CSV table of N, CA, C and O in Angstrom, one decimal:
chain,number,residue,atom,x,y,z
A,1,ALA,N,-40.7,-64.1,-20.5
A,1,ALA,CA,-39.4,-64.8,-19.5
A,1,ALA,C,-39.0,-64.0,-18.4
A,1,ALA,O,-38.5,-64.7,-17.6
A,2,GLU,N,-39.1,-62.7,-18.5
A,2,GLU,CA,-39.1,-61.9,-16.8
A,2,GLU,C,-39.6,-62.3,-16.0
A,2,GLU,O,-39.5,-62.0,-15.0
A,3,ILE,N,-41.1,-62.8,-16.0
A,3,ILE,CA,-42.0,-63.2,-14.9
A,3,ILE,C,-41.4,-64.4,-14.2
A,3,ILE,O,-41.6,-65.0,-13.1
A,4,LEU,N,-40.5,-65.1,-15.1
A,4,LEU,CA,-40.1,-66.4,-14.7
A,4,LEU,C,-38.6,-66.4,-13.9
A,4,LEU,O,-38.1,-67.2,-13.2
A,5,LEU,N,-37.8,-65.3,-14.1
A,5,LEU,CA,-36.5,-65.4,-13.8
A,5,LEU,C,-36.3,-64.0,-12.7
A,5,LEU,O,-36.8,-63.3,-12.7
A,6,ARG,N,-35.2,-64.4,-11.9
A,6,ARG,CA,-34.6,-63.2,-11.1
A,6,ARG,C,-33.3,-62.8,-11.7
A,6,ARG,O,-32.6,-64.1,-12.3
A,7,LYS,N,-33.0,-61.8,-11.7
A,7,LYS,CA,-31.5,-61.0,-12.4
A,7,LYS,C,-30.6,-61.5,-11.5
A,7,LYS,O,-30.5,-61.3,-10.3
A,8,GLY,N,-29.2,-62.1,-12.1
A,8,GLY,CA,-28.6,-62.6,-11.5
A,8,GLY,C,-27.4,-61.9,-11.7
A,8,GLY,O,-27.6,-60.7,-12.4
A,9,ASN,N,-26.3,-61.6,-11.0
A,9,ASN,CA,-25.2,-60.9,-11.5
A,9,ASN,C,-24.4,-61.9,-12.6
A,9,ASN,O,-24.8,-62.7,-13.2
A,10,GLU,N,-23.4,-60.9,-13.4
A,10,GLU,CA,-23.0,-61.2,-14.6
A,10,GLU,C,-22.6,-62.5,-15.0
A,10,GLU,O,-22.7,-63.3,-15.9
A,11,SER,N,-21.8,-63.0,-13.7
A,11,SER,CA,-21.1,-64.6,-13.8
A,11,SER,C,-22.2,-65.5,-13.7
A,11,SER,O,-21.7,-66.6,-14.3
A,12,LYS,N,-23.4,-65.4,-12.8
A,12,LYS,CA,-24.2,-66.5,-12.6
A,12,LYS,C,-25.4,-66.5,-13.9
A,12,LYS,O,-26.4,-67.5,-13.9
A,13,GLY,N,-25.6,-65.1,-14.3
A,13,GLY,CA,-27.0,-64.8,-15.0
A,13,GLY,C,-28.3,-64.9,-14.2
A,13,GLY,O,-28.5,-65.0,-13.0
A,14,ALA,N,-29.5,-65.4,-15.0
A,14,ALA,CA,-30.8,-65.3,-14.4
A,14,ALA,C,-31.1,-66.4,-13.5
A,14,ALA,O,-30.6,-67.6,-14.4
A,15,LEU,N,-31.6,-66.4,-12.4
A,15,LEU,CA,-32.1,-67.6,-11.9
A,15,LEU,C,-33.5,-67.8,-12.1
A,15,LEU,O,-34.4,-66.7,-11.7
A,16,LYS,N,-34.0,-69.1,-11.9
A,16,LYS,CA,-35.6,-69.3,-11.6
A,16,LYS,C,-36.2,-68.9,-10.3
A,16,LYS,O,-35.6,-69.4,-9.4
A,17,GLU,N,-37.0,-68.2,-10.0
A,17,GLU,CA,-37.6,-68.0,-8.9
A,17,GLU,C,-38.2,-69.4,-8.4
A,17,GLU,O,-38.5,-70.3,-9.2
A,18,LYS,N,-37.8,-69.5,-7.0
A,18,LYS,CA,-38.4,-70.6,-6.2
A,18,LYS,C,-39.8,-70.7,-6.3
A,18,LYS,O,-40.4,-72.0,-6.5
A,19,PHE,N,-40.7,-69.7,-6.4
A,19,PHE,CA,-42.0,-70.1,-6.5
A,19,PHE,C,-42.6,-70.4,-7.5
A,19,PHE,O,-43.4,-71.2,-7.8
A,20,VAL,N,-41.7,-69.6,-8.8
A,20,VAL,CA,-41.8,-70.4,-10.4
A,20,VAL,C,-41.7,-71.7,-10.4
A,20,VAL,O,-42.7,-72.5,-11.0
A,21,ALA,N,-40.5,-72.4,-9.8
A,21,ALA,CA,-40.3,-74.0,-9.7
A,21,ALA,C,-41.4,-74.7,-9.1
A,21,ALA,O,-41.7,-75.6,-9.2
A,22,ILE,N,-41.7,-74.0,-7.8
A,22,ILE,CA,-42.5,-74.8,-7.1
A,22,ILE,C,-43.8,-75.1,-8.0
A,22,ILE,O,-44.9,-76.1,-8.0
A,23,TYR,N,-44.4,-74.0,-8.3
A,23,TYR,CA,-45.8,-73.9,-8.8
A,23,TYR,C,-45.5,-74.4,-10.6
A,23,TYR,O,-46.6,-75.1,-10.6
A,24,GLU,N,-44.2,-74.7,-10.8
A,24,GLU,CA,-44.5,-75.6,-12.3
A,24,GLU,C,-44.8,-76.9,-12.1
A,24,GLU,O,-45.4,-77.9,-12.5
A,25,SER,N,-44.3,-77.4,-11.0
A,25,SER,CA,-44.3,-78.5,-10.5
A,25,SER,C,-45.5,-78.9,-10.0
A,25,SER,O,-46.1,-79.9,-10.4
A,26,PHE,N,-46.4,-78.1,-9.4
A,26,PHE,CA,-47.9,-78.2,-9.0
A,26,PHE,C,-48.4,-78.4,-10.4
A,26,PHE,O,-49.5,-79.3,-10.5
A,27,PHE,N,-48.4,-77.7,-11.3
A,27,PHE,CA,-49.1,-77.6,-12.7
A,27,PHE,C,-48.6,-78.7,-13.6
A,27,PHE,O,-49.3,-79.0,-14.6
A,28,GLN,N,-47.6,-79.4,-13.4
A,28,GLN,CA,-47.1,-80.7,-13.6
A,28,GLN,C,-48.0,-81.9,-13.1
A,28,GLN,O,-47.5,-83.0,-13.4
A,29,GLY,N,-48.6,-81.6,-12.1
A,29,GLY,CA,-49.4,-82.8,-11.2
A,29,GLY,C,-48.5,-83.2,-10.0
A,29,GLY,O,-48.8,-84.3,-9.6
A,30,GLN,N,-47.2,-82.7,-9.9
A,30,GLN,CA,-46.6,-83.1,-8.5
A,30,GLN,C,-46.7,-82.4,-7.6
A,30,GLN,O,-47.2,-81.5,-7.3
A,31,ASP,N,-46.3,-82.8,-6.6
A,31,ASP,CA,-46.6,-82.3,-4.8
A,31,ASP,C,-44.7,-82.2,-4.2
A,31,ASP,O,-44.3,-83.2,-4.2
A,32,PRO,N,-44.5,-81.1,-4.6
A,32,PRO,CA,-43.0,-80.6,-4.4
A,32,PRO,C,-42.8,-80.9,-2.8
A,32,PRO,O,-41.4,-80.9,-2.3
A,33,GLY,N,-43.9,-80.8,-1.9
A,33,GLY,CA,-43.6,-80.6,-0.5
A,33,GLY,C,-44.1,-82.1,0.1
A,33,GLY,O,-43.8,-82.2,1.7
A,34,VAL,N,-43.9,-83.3,-1.0
A,34,VAL,CA,-44.4,-84.2,-0.2
A,34,VAL,C,-43.5,-84.8,0.6
A,34,VAL,O,-43.5,-85.6,1.7
A,35,GLU,N,-41.8,-84.5,0.5
A,35,GLU,CA,-41.0,-84.9,1.6
A,35,GLU,C,-40.5,-83.9,2.7
A,35,GLU,O,-39.5,-84.3,3.3
A,36,ASN,N,-41.4,-82.9,2.6
A,36,ASN,CA,-40.9,-81.9,3.5
A,36,ASN,C,-41.8,-81.3,4.6
A,36,ASN,O,-42.7,-80.6,3.8
A,37,PRO,N,-41.9,-81.7,5.9
A,37,PRO,CA,-43.0,-81.3,6.6
A,37,PRO,C,-43.1,-79.8,6.8
A,37,PRO,O,-44.1,-79.3,7.0
A,38,SER,N,-41.9,-78.8,6.2
A,38,SER,CA,-42.2,-77.4,6.6
A,38,SER,C,-42.2,-76.8,5.3
A,38,SER,O,-42.6,-75.7,5.2
A,39,PHE,N,-42.9,-77.6,4.2
A,39,PHE,CA,-43.1,-77.3,3.1
A,39,PHE,C,-43.8,-76.0,2.8
A,39,PHE,O,-43.7,-74.6,2.4
A,40,TRP,N,-45.0,-76.2,3.3
A,40,TRP,CA,-46.3,-75.2,3.2
A,40,TRP,C,-46.0,-73.6,3.7
A,40,TRP,O,-46.1,-72.7,3.6
A,41,GLU,N,-45.4,-74.2,5.2
A,41,GLU,CA,-45.1,-72.7,6.0
A,41,GLU,C,-43.7,-71.8,5.2
A,41,GLU,O,-43.9,-70.8,5.2
A,42,GLU,N,-43.0,-72.7,4.7
A,42,GLU,CA,-42.0,-72.1,3.8
A,42,GLU,C,-42.4,-71.5,2.1
A,42,GLU,O,-42.3,-70.1,1.8
A,43,LEU,N,-43.5,-72.0,2.0
A,43,LEU,CA,-44.4,-71.4,0.7
A,43,LEU,C,-44.7,-70.3,0.7
A,43,LEU,O,-44.4,-69.3,0.0
A,44,PHE,N,-45.5,-70.3,1.8
A,44,PHE,CA,-46.4,-68.9,2.0
A,44,PHE,C,-45.4,-67.9,2.6
A,44,PHE,O,-46.1,-66.9,2.5
A,45,LEU,N,-44.1,-68.1,2.7
A,45,LEU,CA,-43.0,-66.7,3.0
A,45,LEU,C,-42.6,-66.1,1.7
A,45,LEU,O,-42.0,-65.2,1.8
A,46,LEU,N,-42.9,-67.2,0.5
A,46,LEU,CA,-42.3,-66.8,-0.6
A,46,LEU,C,-43.0,-65.6,-1.4
A,46,LEU,O,-44.3,-66.0,-1.1
A,47,LYS,N,-42.8,-64.6,-1.8
A,47,LYS,CA,-43.5,-63.3,-2.7
A,47,LYS,C,-44.3,-64.1,-3.5
A,47,LYS,O,-43.7,-64.8,-4.4
A,48,VAL,N,-45.5,-63.8,-3.8
A,48,VAL,CA,-46.4,-64.2,-4.9
A,48,VAL,C,-45.6,-63.5,-6.4
A,48,VAL,O,-46.0,-62.5,-6.5
A,49,ASN,N,-45.4,-64.6,-7.3
A,49,ASN,CA,-45.3,-64.2,-8.6
A,49,ASN,C,-46.8,-64.1,-9.3
A,49,ASN,O,-47.3,-65.1,-9.9
A,50,LYS,N,-47.5,-62.9,-9.4
A,50,LYS,CA,-48.6,-62.9,-9.8
A,50,LYS,C,-49.0,-63.5,-11.1
A,50,LYS,O,-49.8,-63.9,-11.6
A,51,GLN,N,-47.9,-62.7,-11.8
A,51,GLN,CA,-47.9,-62.8,-13.5
A,51,GLN,C,-47.6,-64.0,-13.8
A,51,GLN,O,-48.8,-64.7,-14.6
A,52,PHE,N,-47.0,-64.9,-13.2
A,52,PHE,CA,-46.8,-66.1,-13.1
A,52,PHE,C,-47.7,-67.3,-13.0
A,52,PHE,O,-48.3,-68.0,-13.9
A,53,LEU,N,-48.5,-67.1,-11.9
A,53,LEU,CA,-49.4,-67.8,-11.3
A,53,LEU,C,-50.8,-67.6,-12.5
A,53,LEU,O,-51.4,-68.4,-12.9
A,54,GLU,N,-51.1,-66.5,-12.5
A,54,GLU,CA,-51.9,-66.1,-13.8
A,54,GLU,C,-52.0,-66.7,-14.8
A,54,GLU,O,-52.8,-67.4,-15.7
A,55,ARG,N,-50.5,-66.8,-15.7
A,55,ARG,CA,-50.2,-67.7,-17.0
A,55,ARG,C,-50.6,-68.9,-16.5
A,55,ARG,O,-50.9,-69.8,-18.1
A,56,CYS,N,-50.1,-69.5,-15.5
A,56,CYS,CA,-50.1,-70.9,-15.6
A,56,CYS,C,-51.7,-71.6,-15.5
A,56,CYS,O,-52.0,-72.2,-16.4
A,57,VAL,N,-52.5,-70.7,-14.9
A,57,VAL,CA,-54.1,-71.1,-15.0
A,57,VAL,C,-54.5,-70.8,-16.6
A,57,VAL,O,-55.1,-71.6,-17.2
A,58,THR,N,-54.1,-69.6,-16.9
A,58,THR,CA,-54.5,-69.3,-18.4
A,58,THR,C,-54.1,-70.3,-19.5
A,58,THR,O,-54.7,-70.6,-20.3
A,59,LEU,N,-53.2,-70.8,-19.2
A,59,LEU,CA,-52.1,-71.5,-20.1
A,59,LEU,C,-52.7,-73.3,-20.0
A,59,LEU,O,-52.5,-73.9,-20.9
A,60,THR,N,-53.3,-73.4,-19.2
A,60,THR,CA,-54.0,-74.6,-18.7
A,60,THR,C,-55.1,-75.3,-19.3
A,60,THR,O,-55.9,-74.2,-18.8
A,61,ILE,N,-55.4,-75.8,-20.4
A,61,ILE,CA,-56.8,-76.1,-20.8
A,61,ILE,C,-57.7,-76.7,-19.6
A,61,ILE,O,-57.2,-77.4,-18.4
A,62,GLU,N,-58.9,-76.4,-19.6
A,62,GLU,CA,-60.0,-76.8,-18.7
A,62,GLU,C,-59.9,-78.3,-18.4
A,62,GLU,O,-59.9,-78.6,-17.0
A,63,ASP,N,-59.7,-79.3,-19.2
A,63,ASP,CA,-59.8,-80.9,-19.1
A,63,ASP,C,-58.5,-80.7,-17.9
A,63,ASP,O,-58.4,-81.8,-16.9
A,64,SER,N,-57.1,-80.1,-18.3
A,64,SER,CA,-55.9,-80.3,-17.4
A,64,SER,C,-56.4,-79.8,-15.9
A,64,SER,O,-56.1,-80.5,-15.0
A,65,LEU,N,-57.2,-78.4,-15.8
A,65,LEU,CA,-57.1,-78.2,-14.8
A,65,LEU,C,-58.2,-79.0,-14.1
A,65,LEU,O,-58.0,-79.4,-12.7
A,66,LEU,N,-59.1,-79.9,-14.4
A,66,LEU,CA,-59.8,-80.9,-13.7
A,66,LEU,C,-59.2,-82.2,-13.2
A,66,LEU,O,-59.1,-82.4,-12.3
A,67,ASN,N,-57.7,-82.5,-14.3
A,67,ASN,CA,-57.2,-83.3,-13.7
A,67,ASN,C,-56.2,-83.0,-12.4
A,67,ASN,O,-56.0,-83.7,-12.0
A,68,LEU,N,-56.0,-81.6,-12.5
A,68,LEU,CA,-55.5,-81.3,-11.5
A,68,LEU,C,-56.2,-80.8,-10.3
A,68,LEU,O,-55.4,-80.2,-9.3
A,69,SER,N,-57.3,-80.8,-10.1
A,69,SER,CA,-58.3,-80.6,-9.2
A,69,SER,C,-57.7,-81.0,-7.9
A,69,SER,O,-57.9,-80.4,-6.7
A,70,SER,N,-57.0,-82.2,-7.5
A,70,SER,CA,-56.5,-82.6,-6.0
A,70,SER,C,-55.6,-82.0,-5.6
A,70,SER,O,-55.1,-81.6,-4.8
A,71,THR,N,-54.9,-81.5,-6.8
A,71,THR,CA,-53.7,-80.3,-6.6
A,71,THR,C,-54.0,-78.9,-6.1
A,71,THR,O,-53.3,-78.9,-4.9
A,72,LEU,N,-55.0,-78.6,-6.9
A,72,LEU,CA,-55.5,-77.4,-6.5
A,72,LEU,C,-56.4,-77.3,-4.9
A,72,LEU,O,-56.4,-76.6,-4.6
A,73,ASN,N,-56.8,-78.4,-4.9
A,73,ASN,CA,-57.6,-78.5,-3.9
A,73,ASN,C,-56.6,-78.6,-2.7
A,73,ASN,O,-56.9,-77.7,-1.4
A,74,LEU,N,-55.4,-79.0,-2.7
A,74,LEU,CA,-54.5,-79.4,-1.5
A,74,LEU,C,-53.7,-77.4,-1.4
A,74,LEU,O,-53.7,-77.3,-0.2
A,75,ILE,N,-53.5,-77.1,-2.4
A,75,ILE,CA,-53.4,-75.4,-2.4
A,75,ILE,C,-54.2,-75.0,-1.7
A,75,ILE,O,-53.8,-73.7,-0.9
A,76,PHE,N,-55.3,-74.8,-1.8
A,76,PHE,CA,-56.3,-74.0,-1.2
A,76,PHE,C,-56.6,-74.5,0.6
A,76,PHE,O,-57.1,-73.5,0.9
A,77,ILE,N,-56.6,-75.7,0.6
A,77,ILE,CA,-56.7,-76.3,2.0
A,77,ILE,C,-55.6,-75.4,2.3
A,77,ILE,O,-55.5,-74.7,3.9
A,78,GLU,N,-54.4,-75.8,2.2
A,78,GLU,CA,-52.9,-75.1,2.7
A,78,GLU,C,-53.0,-73.6,3.0
A,78,GLU,O,-52.8,-72.9,4.0
A,79,SER,N,-53.7,-72.8,1.7
A,79,SER,CA,-53.8,-71.3,1.9
A,79,SER,C,-54.9,-71.1,3.1
A,79,SER,O,-54.6,-70.1,3.9
A,80,LEU,N,-55.8,-71.8,3.1
A,80,LEU,CA,-56.7,-71.6,4.5
A,80,LEU,C,-56.3,-71.9,5.6
A,80,LEU,O,-56.1,-71.0,6.5
A,81,ASN,N,-55.3,-72.8,6.0
A,81,ASN,CA,-54.7,-73.1,7.1
A,81,ASN,C,-53.5,-72.0,7.4
A,81,ASN,O,-53.4,-71.5,8.5
A,82,ALA,N,-53.1,-71.4,6.2
A,82,ALA,CA,-52.3,-70.3,6.4
A,82,ALA,C,-52.8,-69.1,7.0
A,82,ALA,O,-52.3,-68.2,7.7
A,83,ILE,N,-53.8,-68.9,6.7
A,83,ILE,CA,-54.7,-67.5,7.2
A,83,ILE,C,-54.6,-67.7,8.5
A,83,ILE,O,-54.6,-66.6,9.0
A,84,ASN,N,-54.7,-68.8,9.2
A,84,ASN,CA,-54.8,-68.7,10.6
A,84,ASN,C,-53.3,-68.4,11.4
A,84,ASN,O,-52.9,-68.7,12.6
A,85,ASP,N,-52.1,-68.5,10.5
A,85,ASP,CA,-50.8,-68.1,11.0
A,85,ASP,C,-50.5,-67.1,11.6
A,85,ASP,O,-51.3,-65.8,11.4
A,86,LYS,N,-49.8,-67.1,12.6
A,86,LYS,CA,-49.6,-65.8,13.4
A,86,LYS,C,-48.3,-64.6,12.5
A,86,LYS,O,-48.5,-63.4,12.6
A,87,ASN,N,-48.1,-65.7,11.3
A,87,ASN,CA,-47.0,-64.2,10.2
A,87,ASN,C,-47.7,-63.5,9.6
A,87,ASN,O,-48.6,-64.5,8.6
A,88,ILE,N,-47.8,-62.6,9.3
A,88,ILE,CA,-48.5,-61.7,8.6
A,88,ILE,C,-48.1,-61.9,7.3
A,88,ILE,O,-49.2,-62.0,6.3
A,89,PHE,N,-47.0,-62.3,6.6
A,89,PHE,CA,-46.6,-62.6,5.3
A,89,PHE,C,-47.2,-63.7,4.8
A,89,PHE,O,-47.5,-64.0,3.6
A,90,ARG,N,-47.0,-64.7,5.6
A,90,ARG,CA,-47.9,-66.3,5.3
A,90,ARG,C,-49.4,-66.1,5.1
A,90,ARG,O,-49.8,-66.4,4.0
A,91,LYS,N,-49.9,-65.2,5.7
A,91,LYS,CA,-51.5,-64.8,5.6
A,91,LYS,C,-51.3,-64.4,4.5
A,91,LYS,O,-52.5,-64.5,3.5
A,92,ALA,N,-50.8,-63.1,4.5
A,92,ALA,CA,-50.8,-62.2,2.8
A,92,ALA,C,-50.8,-63.1,1.5
A,92,ALA,O,-51.4,-62.9,0.9
A,93,HIS,N,-49.8,-63.9,1.8
A,93,HIS,CA,-49.1,-64.4,0.5
A,93,HIS,C,-50.4,-65.9,0.2
A,93,HIS,O,-50.6,-65.8,-1.1
A,94,ALA,N,-51.1,-66.3,1.0
A,94,ALA,CA,-52.0,-67.3,1.1
A,94,ALA,C,-53.1,-66.7,0.6
A,94,ALA,O,-53.7,-67.2,-0.3
A,95,ILE,N,-53.7,-65.3,1.3
A,95,ILE,CA,-54.7,-65.1,0.6
A,95,ILE,C,-54.6,-64.5,-0.9
A,95,ILE,O,-55.4,-64.9,-1.6
A,96,GLU,N,-53.3,-63.8,-1.3
A,96,GLU,CA,-53.3,-63.7,-2.5
A,96,GLU,C,-53.2,-64.5,-3.6
A,96,GLU,O,-53.8,-64.6,-4.7
A,97,THR,N,-52.5,-65.9,-2.9
A,97,THR,CA,-52.7,-66.9,-4.1
A,97,THR,C,-54.0,-67.5,-4.2
A,97,THR,O,-54.5,-68.0,-5.6
A,98,MET,N,-54.9,-67.6,-3.4
A,98,MET,CA,-56.2,-67.9,-3.2
A,98,MET,C,-57.0,-66.9,-4.4
A,98,MET,O,-57.7,-67.3,-5.1
A,99,SER,N,-56.5,-65.6,-4.3
A,99,SER,CA,-57.5,-64.8,-4.8
A,99,SER,C,-57.0,-64.8,-6.4
A,99,SER,O,-58.1,-65.0,-7.3
A,100,ILE,N,-56.1,-65.2,-6.7
A,100,ILE,CA,-55.3,-65.2,-8.1
A,100,ILE,C,-55.8,-66.6,-8.4
A,100,ILE,O,-56.4,-66.5,-9.9
A,101,LEU,N,-56.4,-67.6,-8.2
A,101,LEU,CA,-56.3,-68.8,-8.5
A,101,LEU,C,-57.6,-68.8,-8.6
A,101,LEU,O,-58.2,-69.4,-9.8
A,102,LEU,N,-58.3,-68.4,-7.7
A,102,LEU,CA,-60.0,-67.9,-7.9
A,102,LEU,C,-60.4,-67.4,-9.1
A,102,LEU,O,-61.6,-67.9,-10.0
A,103,LYS,N,-59.9,-65.9,-9.1
A,103,LYS,CA,-59.9,-65.2,-10.5
A,103,LYS,C,-59.7,-66.0,-11.7
A,103,LYS,O,-60.7,-65.8,-12.8
A,104,MET,N,-58.8,-66.6,-11.5
A,104,MET,CA,-58.1,-67.1,-13.3
A,104,MET,C,-59.3,-68.4,-13.5
A,104,MET,O,-59.4,-68.8,-14.6
A,105,ILE,N,-59.3,-69.2,-12.4
A,105,ILE,CA,-60.2,-70.4,-12.6
A,105,ILE,C,-61.6,-69.9,-13.2
A,105,ILE,O,-62.2,-70.7,-14.2
A,106,PHE,N,-62.0,-69.1,-12.5
A,106,PHE,CA,-63.7,-68.7,-12.6
A,106,PHE,C,-63.4,-67.7,-14.2
A,106,PHE,O,-64.8,-67.7,-14.7
A,107,ARG,N,-62.5,-67.8,-14.8
A,107,ARG,CA,-62.4,-67.1,-16.0
A,107,ARG,C,-62.7,-67.7,-17.1
A,107,ARG,O,-62.7,-67.8,-18.3
A,108,LYS,N,-62.2,-69.1,-17.1
A,108,LYS,CA,-62.2,-70.7,-17.7
A,108,LYS,C,-64.0,-71.0,-18.0
A,108,LYS,O,-64.7,-70.5,-17.4
A,109,LYS,N,-64.1,-71.4,-19.2
A,109,LYS,CA,-65.2,-71.9,-19.8
A,109,LYS,C,-65.5,-73.5,-19.2
A,109,LYS,O,-65.3,-74.3,-19.8
A,110,PHE,N,-65.9,-73.5,-17.9
A,110,PHE,CA,-66.5,-74.7,-17.3
A,110,PHE,C,-68.0,-75.1,-17.5
A,110,PHE,O,-68.8,-74.3,-17.4
A,111,ALA,N,-68.2,-76.4,-17.7
A,111,ALA,CA,-69.8,-76.5,-17.7
A,111,ALA,C,-70.2,-76.9,-16.3
A,111,ALA,O,-71.5,-75.9,-16.3
A,112,ASN,N,-69.6,-76.5,-15.1
A,112,ASN,CA,-69.7,-76.5,-13.6
A,112,ASN,C,-69.4,-75.1,-12.9
A,112,ASN,O,-69.3,-75.2,-12.1
A,113,PHE,N,-68.8,-74.2,-14.0
A,113,PHE,CA,-68.4,-72.9,-13.6
A,113,PHE,C,-66.9,-73.2,-12.7
A,113,PHE,O,-67.1,-72.2,-11.7
A,114,GLY,N,-66.6,-73.9,-13.1
A,114,GLY,CA,-65.4,-74.2,-12.4
A,114,GLY,C,-65.4,-75.0,-11.1
A,114,GLY,O,-64.7,-75.0,-10.2
A,115,THR,N,-66.5,-75.1,-10.2
A,115,THR,CA,-66.5,-75.6,-9.0
A,115,THR,C,-66.1,-76.9,-8.6
A,115,THR,O,-65.8,-77.5,-7.7
A,116,ASP,N,-65.7,-78.0,-9.8
A,116,ASP,CA,-65.2,-79.0,-9.7
A,116,ASP,C,-64.0,-78.9,-9.3
A,116,ASP,O,-63.5,-80.2,-9.1
A,117,ILE,N,-63.3,-77.9,-9.6
A,117,ILE,CA,-61.8,-77.9,-9.3
A,117,ILE,C,-61.4,-77.7,-7.9
A,117,ILE,O,-60.5,-77.8,-7.5
A,118,ILE,N,-62.5,-76.4,-7.3
A,118,ILE,CA,-62.0,-76.2,-5.8
A,118,ILE,C,-62.8,-77.0,-5.1
A,118,ILE,O,-63.7,-77.3,-5.1
């Protein structure tokens, strides 16, 4: 649970990280940025929660990852776009996101080595 939450003050308790909420949506097949034109610029300013993202891929079975291929492709496309951004944080977070996803996807056991997903 620690990888999902930020510590809050005593009266508010712990809050779910924005990064976690967004990637939960992605892994449920939703596009949380569909109505926000600056979504991707904002997303890549968020610090990557490495443990959570690794866990998302690890806990998602291969068939479900195949069903999420359009969502994962979108994340990779937008990550590649962010690499050209002038903001160093966007670049770094985009690279980190792609690295984590690639590492974890290629650890899965796919008939086609996971290339159908990316």
